[in-house]
Tab-separated table of C-alpha atoms in Angstrom:
chain	number	residue	atom	x	y	z
C	1	UNK	CA	0.000	0.000	0.000
C	2	UNK	CA	1.443	3.377	-1.007
C	3	UNK	CA	2.592	5.559	1.843
C	4	UNK	CA	1.066	8.975	2.376
C	5	UNK	CA	2.556	12.189	3.667
C	6	UNK	CA	1.216	11.377	7.117
C	7	UNK	CA	3.313	8.206	7.133
C	8	UNK	CA	6.580	10.156	6.807
C	9	UNK	CA	8.350	10.757	10.134
C	10	UNK	CA	8.201	14.343	11.339
C	11	UNK	CA	12.014	14.569	11.351
C	12	UNK	CA	12.047	14.030	7.563
C	13	UNK	CA	9.448	16.690	6.759
C	14	UNK	CA	10.692	20.123	5.639
C	15	UNK	CA	10.483	22.809	8.319
C	16	UNK	CA	7.442	25.072	8.123
C	17	UNK	CA	7.866	28.319	6.264
C	18	UNK	CA	8.486	31.380	8.432
C	19	UNK	CA	5.744	34.017	8.506
C	20	UNK	CA	7.531	36.388	6.130
C	21	UNK	CA	7.854	33.655	3.486
C	22	UNK	CA	4.150	32.907	3.820
C	23	UNK	CA	3.344	36.572	3.183
C	24	UNK	CA	5.728	37.114	0.266
C	25	UNK	CA	5.791	33.710	-1.380
C	26	UNK	CA	7.911	33.560	-4.544
C	27	UNK	CA	8.612	37.311	-4.299
C	28	UNK	CA	10.857	36.921	-1.265
C	29	UNK	CA	14.218	36.670	-3.194
C	30	UNK	CA	13.318	39.764	-5.188
C	31	UNK	CA	12.472	41.658	-2.021
C	32	UNK	CA	15.926	40.831	-0.670
C	33	UNK	CA	17.504	42.268	-3.827
C	34	UNK	CA	15.282	45.339	-3.852
C	35	UNK	CA	17.435	47.576	-1.547
C	36	UNK	CA	20.567	46.989	-3.635
C	37	UNK	CA	18.694	47.515	-6.901
C	38	UNK	CA	17.080	50.724	-5.638
C	39	UNK	CA	20.436	52.037	-4.403
C	40	UNK	CA	22.188	51.289	-7.690
C	41	UNK	CA	19.329	52.784	-9.685
C	42	UNK	CA	19.372	55.966	-7.625
C	43	UNK	CA	23.157	56.308	-8.041
C	44	UNK	CA	23.382	55.408	-11.737
C	45	UNK	CA	20.123	55.374	-13.681
C	46	UNK	CA	18.613	58.548	-12.212
C	47	UNK	CA	21.772	60.703	-12.689
C	48	UNK	CA	22.110	59.371	-16.233
C	49	UNK	CA	18.531	60.256	-17.164
C	50	UNK	CA	18.773	63.630	-15.421
C	51	UNK	CA	22.027	64.502	-17.213
C	52	UNK	CA	20.385	63.783	-20.574
C	53	UNK	CA	17.441	65.924	-19.498
C	54	UNK	CA	19.500	68.985	-18.523
C	55	UNK	CA	21.624	68.623	-21.666
C	56	UNK	CA	18.554	69.894	-23.546
C	57	UNK	CA	18.498	73.108	-21.507
C	58	UNK	CA	20.610	76.162	-21.002
C	59	UNK	CA	21.225	75.461	-17.331
C	60	UNK	CA	23.782	77.270	-15.206
C	61	UNK	CA	23.016	75.862	-11.788
C	62	UNK	CA	20.276	78.315	-10.876
C	63	UNK	CA	16.535	77.894	-10.812
C	64	UNK	CA	15.986	78.978	-14.418
C	65	UNK	CA	16.241	76.403	-17.190
C	66	UNK	CA	15.730	77.522	-20.783
C	67	UNK	CA	14.853	74.719	-23.186
C	68	UNK	CA	17.106	74.833	-26.271
C	69	UNK	CA	16.668	71.298	-27.626
C	70	UNK	CA	19.855	70.108	-29.327
C	71	UNK	CA	21.498	73.515	-29.011
C	72	UNK	CA	24.181	72.260	-26.631
C	73	UNK	CA	25.038	69.413	-29.004
C	74	UNK	CA	25.323	71.671	-32.040
C	75	UNK	CA	27.503	73.977	-29.963
C	76	UNK	CA	29.847	71.055	-29.345
C	77	UNK	CA	30.445	70.710	-33.078
C	78	UNK	CA	32.188	74.085	-33.203
C	79	UNK	CA	33.857	73.973	-29.788
C	80	UNK	CA	37.580	73.788	-30.563
C	81	UNK	CA	38.447	73.371	-26.892
C	82	UNK	CA	36.200	70.333	-26.504
C	83	UNK	CA	37.624	68.634	-29.593
C	84	UNK	CA	41.149	69.424	-28.432
C	85	UNK	CA	40.349	67.678	-25.139
C	86	UNK	CA	39.021	64.688	-27.107
C	87	UNK	CA	42.222	64.634	-29.163
C	88	UNK	CA	44.339	64.731	-26.000
C	89	UNK	CA	42.440	61.906	-24.299
C	90	UNK	CA	42.480	59.698	-27.418
C	91	UNK	CA	46.227	60.247	-27.899
C	92	UNK	CA	46.799	59.598	-24.206
C	93	UNK	CA	44.718	56.398	-24.362
C	94	UNK	CA	46.469	55.004	-27.432
C	95	UNK	CA	49.980	55.608	-26.076
C	96	UNK	CA	49.279	54.558	-22.478
C	97	UNK	CA	47.360	51.380	-23.335
C	98	UNK	CA	49.973	50.342	-25.929
C	99	UNK	CA	52.833	50.776	-23.454
C	100	UNK	CA	50.913	49.002	-20.694
C	101	UNK	CA	50.163	46.081	-23.004
C	102	UNK	CA	53.786	45.678	-24.135
C	103	UNK	CA	55.185	45.960	-20.603
C	104	UNK	CA	52.429	43.816	-19.111
C	105	UNK	CA	52.993	41.082	-21.687
C	106	UNK	CA	56.763	41.183	-21.137
C	107	UNK	CA	56.329	40.887	-17.368
C	108	UNK	CA	53.756	38.109	-17.752
C	109	UNK	CA	56.055	36.112	-20.037
C	110	UNK	CA	59.012	36.587	-17.705
C	111	UNK	CA	57.198	35.841	-14.435
C	112	UNK	CA	55.400	32.819	-15.881
C	113	UNK	CA	58.783	31.062	-16.049
C	114	UNK	CA	60.218	29.022	-13.219
C	115	UNK	CA	62.529	31.546	-11.578
C	116	UNK	CA	63.684	32.039	-8.015
C	117	UNK	CA	61.369	34.043	-5.748
C	118	UNK	CA	58.721	34.172	-8.461
C	119	UNK	CA	55.930	34.734	-5.935
C	120	UNK	CA	57.797	37.657	-4.374
C	121	UNK	CA	58.429	39.311	-7.733
C	122	UNK	CA	54.777	38.945	-8.676
C	123	UNK	CA	53.732	40.561	-5.410
C	124	UNK	CA	56.116	43.484	-5.919
C	125	UNK	CA	54.914	44.073	-9.480
C	126	UNK	CA	51.283	44.599	-8.439
C	127	UNK	CA	52.075	47.060	-5.617
C	128	UNK	CA	51.461	50.221	-7.740
C	129	UNK	CA	47.971	48.975	-8.621
C	130	UNK	CA	47.086	48.765	-4.932
C	131	UNK	CA	47.443	52.529	-4.506
C	132	UNK	CA	44.475	54.802	-5.132
C	133	UNK	CA	44.749	57.227	-8.080
C	134	UNK	CA	44.705	60.224	-5.716
C	135	UNK	CA	47.652	58.874	-3.734
C	136	UNK	CA	49.501	58.110	-6.968
C	137	UNK	CA	48.876	61.638	-8.247
C	138	UNK	CA	50.105	63.321	-5.065
C	139	UNK	CA	53.161	61.057	-4.820
C	140	UNK	CA	54.242	61.638	-8.414
C	141	UNK	CA	53.572	65.363	-8.218
C	142	UNK	CA	56.095	65.554	-5.381
C	143	UNK	CA	58.566	63.278	-7.180
C	144	UNK	CA	58.345	65.341	-10.389
C	145	UNK	CA	58.606	68.692	-8.614
C	146	UNK	CA	61.396	70.671	-10.361
C	147	UNK	CA	62.862	71.923	-7.076
C	148	UNK	CA	62.509	69.129	-4.535
C	149	UNK	CA	61.550	66.150	-6.712
C	150	UNK	CA	63.643	63.014	-6.551
C	151	UNK	CA	63.454	62.453	-10.336
C	152	UNK	CA	65.345	65.663	-11.171
C	153	UNK	CA	67.732	64.943	-8.296
C	154	UNK	CA	68.782	61.694	-9.979
C	155	UNK	CA	69.080	63.430	-13.357
C	156	UNK	CA	71.426	66.027	-11.900
C	157	UNK	CA	73.363	63.312	-10.066
C	158	UNK	CA	74.184	61.511	-13.309
C	159	UNK	CA	75.126	64.765	-15.050
C	160	UNK	CA	71.910	65.579	-16.936
C	161	UNK	CA	69.886	68.781	-16.927
C	162	UNK	CA	66.752	68.975	-14.767
C	163	UNK	CA	63.461	68.746	-16.636
C	164	UNK	CA	60.289	70.759	-16.083
C	165	UNK	CA	58.138	67.639	-15.991
C	166	UNK	CA	54.840	69.358	-15.187
C	167	UNK	CA	55.580	72.885	-16.351
C	168	UNK	CA	56.161	72.389	-20.095
C	169	UNK	CA	53.495	71.057	-22.430
C	170	UNK	CA	55.358	68.180	-24.048
C	171	UNK	CA	56.935	66.951	-20.813
C	172	UNK	CA	53.641	67.303	-18.933
C	173	UNK	CA	51.947	64.989	-21.422
C	174	UNK	CA	54.830	62.516	-21.174
C	175	UNK	CA	54.552	62.686	-17.385
C	176	UNK	CA	50.852	61.812	-17.216
C	177	UNK	CA	51.421	58.907	-19.615
C	178	UNK	CA	54.339	57.548	-17.562
C	179	UNK	CA	52.404	57.869	-14.313
C	180	UNK	CA	49.445	55.973	-15.763
C	181	UNK	CA	51.766	53.294	-17.170
C	182	UNK	CA	53.465	52.901	-13.787
C	183	UNK	CA	50.115	52.699	-12.000
C	184	UNK	CA	48.191	50.341	-14.321
C	185	UNK	CA	50.729	48.096	-16.041
C	186	UNK	CA	50.304	45.668	-13.087
C	187	UNK	CA	46.607	45.342	-13.965
C	188	UNK	CA	47.469	44.421	-17.536
C	189	UNK	CA	50.142	42.049	-16.201
C	190	UNK	CA	47.652	40.182	-13.971
C	191	UNK	CA	45.120	39.592	-16.750
C	192	UNK	CA	47.772	38.507	-19.256
C	193	UNK	CA	49.475	36.281	-16.699
C	194	UNK	CA	46.153	34.569	-15.945
C	195	UNK	CA	45.661	34.088	-19.682
C	196	UNK	CA	49.141	32.638	-20.115
C	197	UNK	CA	48.754	30.152	-17.277
C	198	UNK	CA	45.406	28.943	-18.628
C	199	UNK	CA	46.804	27.986	-22.057
C	200	UNK	CA	47.065	24.301	-23.011
C	201	UNK	CA	50.599	22.935	-23.070
C	202	UNK	CA	50.192	20.513	-26.010
C	203	UNK	CA	50.563	23.068	-28.871
C	204	UNK	CA	53.736	24.476	-27.326
C	205	UNK	CA	55.289	21.050	-26.772
C	206	UNK	CA	54.535	20.085	-30.377
C	207	UNK	CA	56.065	23.338	-31.646
C	208	UNK	CA	59.250	22.780	-29.621
C	209	UNK	CA	59.532	19.224	-30.934
C	210	UNK	CA	59.247	20.599	-34.471
C	211	UNK	CA	62.140	22.949	-33.710
C	212	UNK	CA	60.204	26.237	-33.695
C	213	UNK	CA	62.034	29.274	-32.326
C	214	UNK	CA	60.644	31.042	-29.205
C	215	UNK	CA	59.637	34.106	-31.236
C	216	UNK	CA	57.747	31.947	-33.746
C	217	UNK	CA	56.030	30.060	-30.900
C	218	UNK	CA	54.944	33.356	-29.381
C	219	UNK	CA	53.567	34.720	-32.669
C	220	UNK	CA	51.947	31.506	-33.924
C	221	UNK	CA	50.616	30.030	-30.681
C	222	UNK	CA	50.761	32.330	-27.665
C	223	UNK	CA	49.180	35.437	-29.172
C	224	UNK	CA	46.329	33.670	-31.036
C	225	UNK	CA	45.399	31.596	-27.986
C	226	UNK	CA	45.511	34.637	-25.711
C	227	UNK	CA	43.273	36.869	-27.837
C	228	UNK	CA	40.280	36.681	-25.422
C	229	UNK	CA	42.426	37.708	-22.441
C	230	UNK	CA	44.152	40.417	-24.486
C	231	UNK	CA	40.839	41.884	-25.660
C	232	UNK	CA	39.447	41.944	-22.110
C	233	UNK	CA	42.555	43.702	-20.793
C	234	UNK	CA	42.555	46.233	-23.633
C	235	UNK	CA	38.823	46.888	-23.236
C	236	UNK	CA	39.026	47.632	-19.517
C	237	UNK	CA	42.112	49.826	-19.783
C	238	UNK	CA	40.799	51.704	-22.817
C	239	UNK	CA	37.561	52.558	-21.018
C	240	UNK	CA	39.475	53.655	-17.916
C	241	UNK	CA	41.883	55.853	-19.896
C	242	UNK	CA	39.092	57.549	-21.840
C	243	UNK	CA	37.443	58.468	-18.525
C	244	UNK	CA	40.615	59.452	-16.661
C	245	UNK	CA	40.267	62.456	-14.396
C	246	UNK	CA	41.739	62.243	-10.903
C	247	UNK	CA	45.430	61.713	-11.678
C	248	UNK	CA	45.550	64.479	-14.277
C	249	UNK	CA	43.558	66.832	-12.045
C	250	UNK	CA	46.133	66.403	-9.272
C	251	UNK	CA	49.231	66.393	-11.491
C	252	UNK	CA	48.592	69.224	-13.946
C	253	UNK	CA	44.914	70.296	-13.775
C	254	UNK	CA	45.012	70.193	-17.570
C	255	UNK	CA	47.984	72.503	-17.953
C	256	UNK	CA	50.247	73.993	-18.915
C	257	UNK	CA	47.751	75.669	-21.216
C	258	UNK	CA	45.476	72.838	-22.311
C	259	UNK	CA	48.210	70.368	-23.285
C	260	UNK	CA	46.974	67.733	-20.788
C	261	UNK	CA	43.317	68.751	-20.598
C	262	UNK	CA	41.401	65.553	-21.270
C	263	UNK	CA	37.677	65.519	-22.055
C	264	UNK	CA	36.468	64.663	-18.550
C	265	UNK	CA	38.591	67.438	-17.024
C	266	UNK	CA	37.389	70.006	-19.569
C	267	UNK	CA	33.752	69.093	-18.898
C	268	UNK	CA	34.359	69.213	-15.144
C	269	UNK	CA	35.675	72.761	-15.477
C	270	UNK	CA	32.735	73.663	-17.704
C	271	UNK	CA	30.249	72.426	-15.112
C	272	UNK	CA	31.817	73.532	-11.822
C	273	UNK	CA	34.081	76.428	-12.765
C	274	UNK	CA	32.021	78.147	-15.447
C	275	UNK	CA	28.682	76.755	-14.168
C	276	UNK	CA	27.425	75.668	-17.586
C	277	UNK	CA	25.919	72.360	-16.459
C	278	UNK	CA	23.665	71.855	-19.474
C	279	UNK	CA	26.541	72.121	-21.914
C	280	UNK	CA	28.768	69.912	-19.746
C	281	UNK	CA	26.026	67.257	-19.611
C	282	UNK	CA	25.831	67.258	-23.425
C	283	UNK	CA	29.604	66.812	-23.652
C	284	UNK	CA	29.550	63.959	-21.143
C	285	UNK	CA	26.832	62.232	-23.146
C	286	UNK	CA	28.959	62.498	-26.302
C	287	UNK	CA	31.971	61.135	-24.398
C	288	UNK	CA	29.862	58.256	-23.065
C	289	UNK	CA	28.685	57.393	-26.583
C	290	UNK	CA	32.298	57.372	-27.812
C	291	UNK	CA	33.351	55.047	-24.976
C	292	UNK	CA	30.426	52.719	-25.684
C	293	UNK	CA	31.218	52.571	-29.407
C	294	UNK	CA	34.792	51.554	-28.640
C	295	UNK	CA	33.526	49.008	-26.088
C	296	UNK	CA	31.161	47.503	-28.652
C	297	UNK	CA	34.097	47.152	-31.050
C	298	UNK	CA	36.105	45.240	-28.435
C	299	UNK	CA	33.162	43.044	-27.415
C	300	UNK	CA	32.374	42.292	-31.043
C	301	UNK	CA	36.002	41.325	-31.645
C	302	UNK	CA	35.860	39.040	-28.590
C	303	UNK	CA	32.612	37.440	-29.809
C	304	UNK	CA	34.080	36.789	-33.247
C	305	UNK	CA	37.151	35.234	-31.637
C	306	UNK	CA	34.984	32.861	-29.571
C	307	UNK	CA	32.977	31.885	-32.674
C	308	UNK	CA	36.174	31.048	-34.540
């Protein structure tokens, strides 16, 4: 005779639902997520929608808002200063990300080998990444100071002339690139190292048996197999560089002149120094679209790689 539920011992029955589960039913997991979702929405979605809204107005922080439609966007088309800031940030991104990739790959290849104290060297390499951008900016501003900075002290010690790292346009741009490379090459190194250590060993063993040179192995096997990791690293660093603000604000504040004035810094000055919030919101929306287009390109490249 088939047993019924009443025949099951009480110790084997599931515990009764608490009162709050009886009231909410299947909605209980969503109610647990609701505070986090509401917080994220209030900190991201609402500011995003509001920034698009005020970009359609002539708004200077007061109570009056004059609707001008796409006037702020058409004004951007003829704003030489805005396009100069876009040129600076794109040039900065291309140079910084390229250097970080080359150095990160070199470090990953070297520290993936069996060498003495490999764990210690790996730990030392990632130290710069552990520092916040504000701390990095303050530290390097002191080190690059023409009077008391340790960098010029070493240059003079070895018989070279001191350099105005942050006071001349060309050297200021070089300085912000070098600081970013010093700070974020460890990030590139970690992603590439993880990609290297996840590669299968069979293709490399077969290539060595066939007598392939290390350079040929790297070009024919390592790089193609690491394309997903490379694209992820390039995507994250490209997005970060296009949005860079804090380090440059502390190091040069966009100067001298506007030689290091990136787009985010120019729009910050527009909003909080010249109090033209509507125009700054339009510029930020254009910058966001540019970042998203580049991100879509990277993601599409990654998707194609996975399909292949």
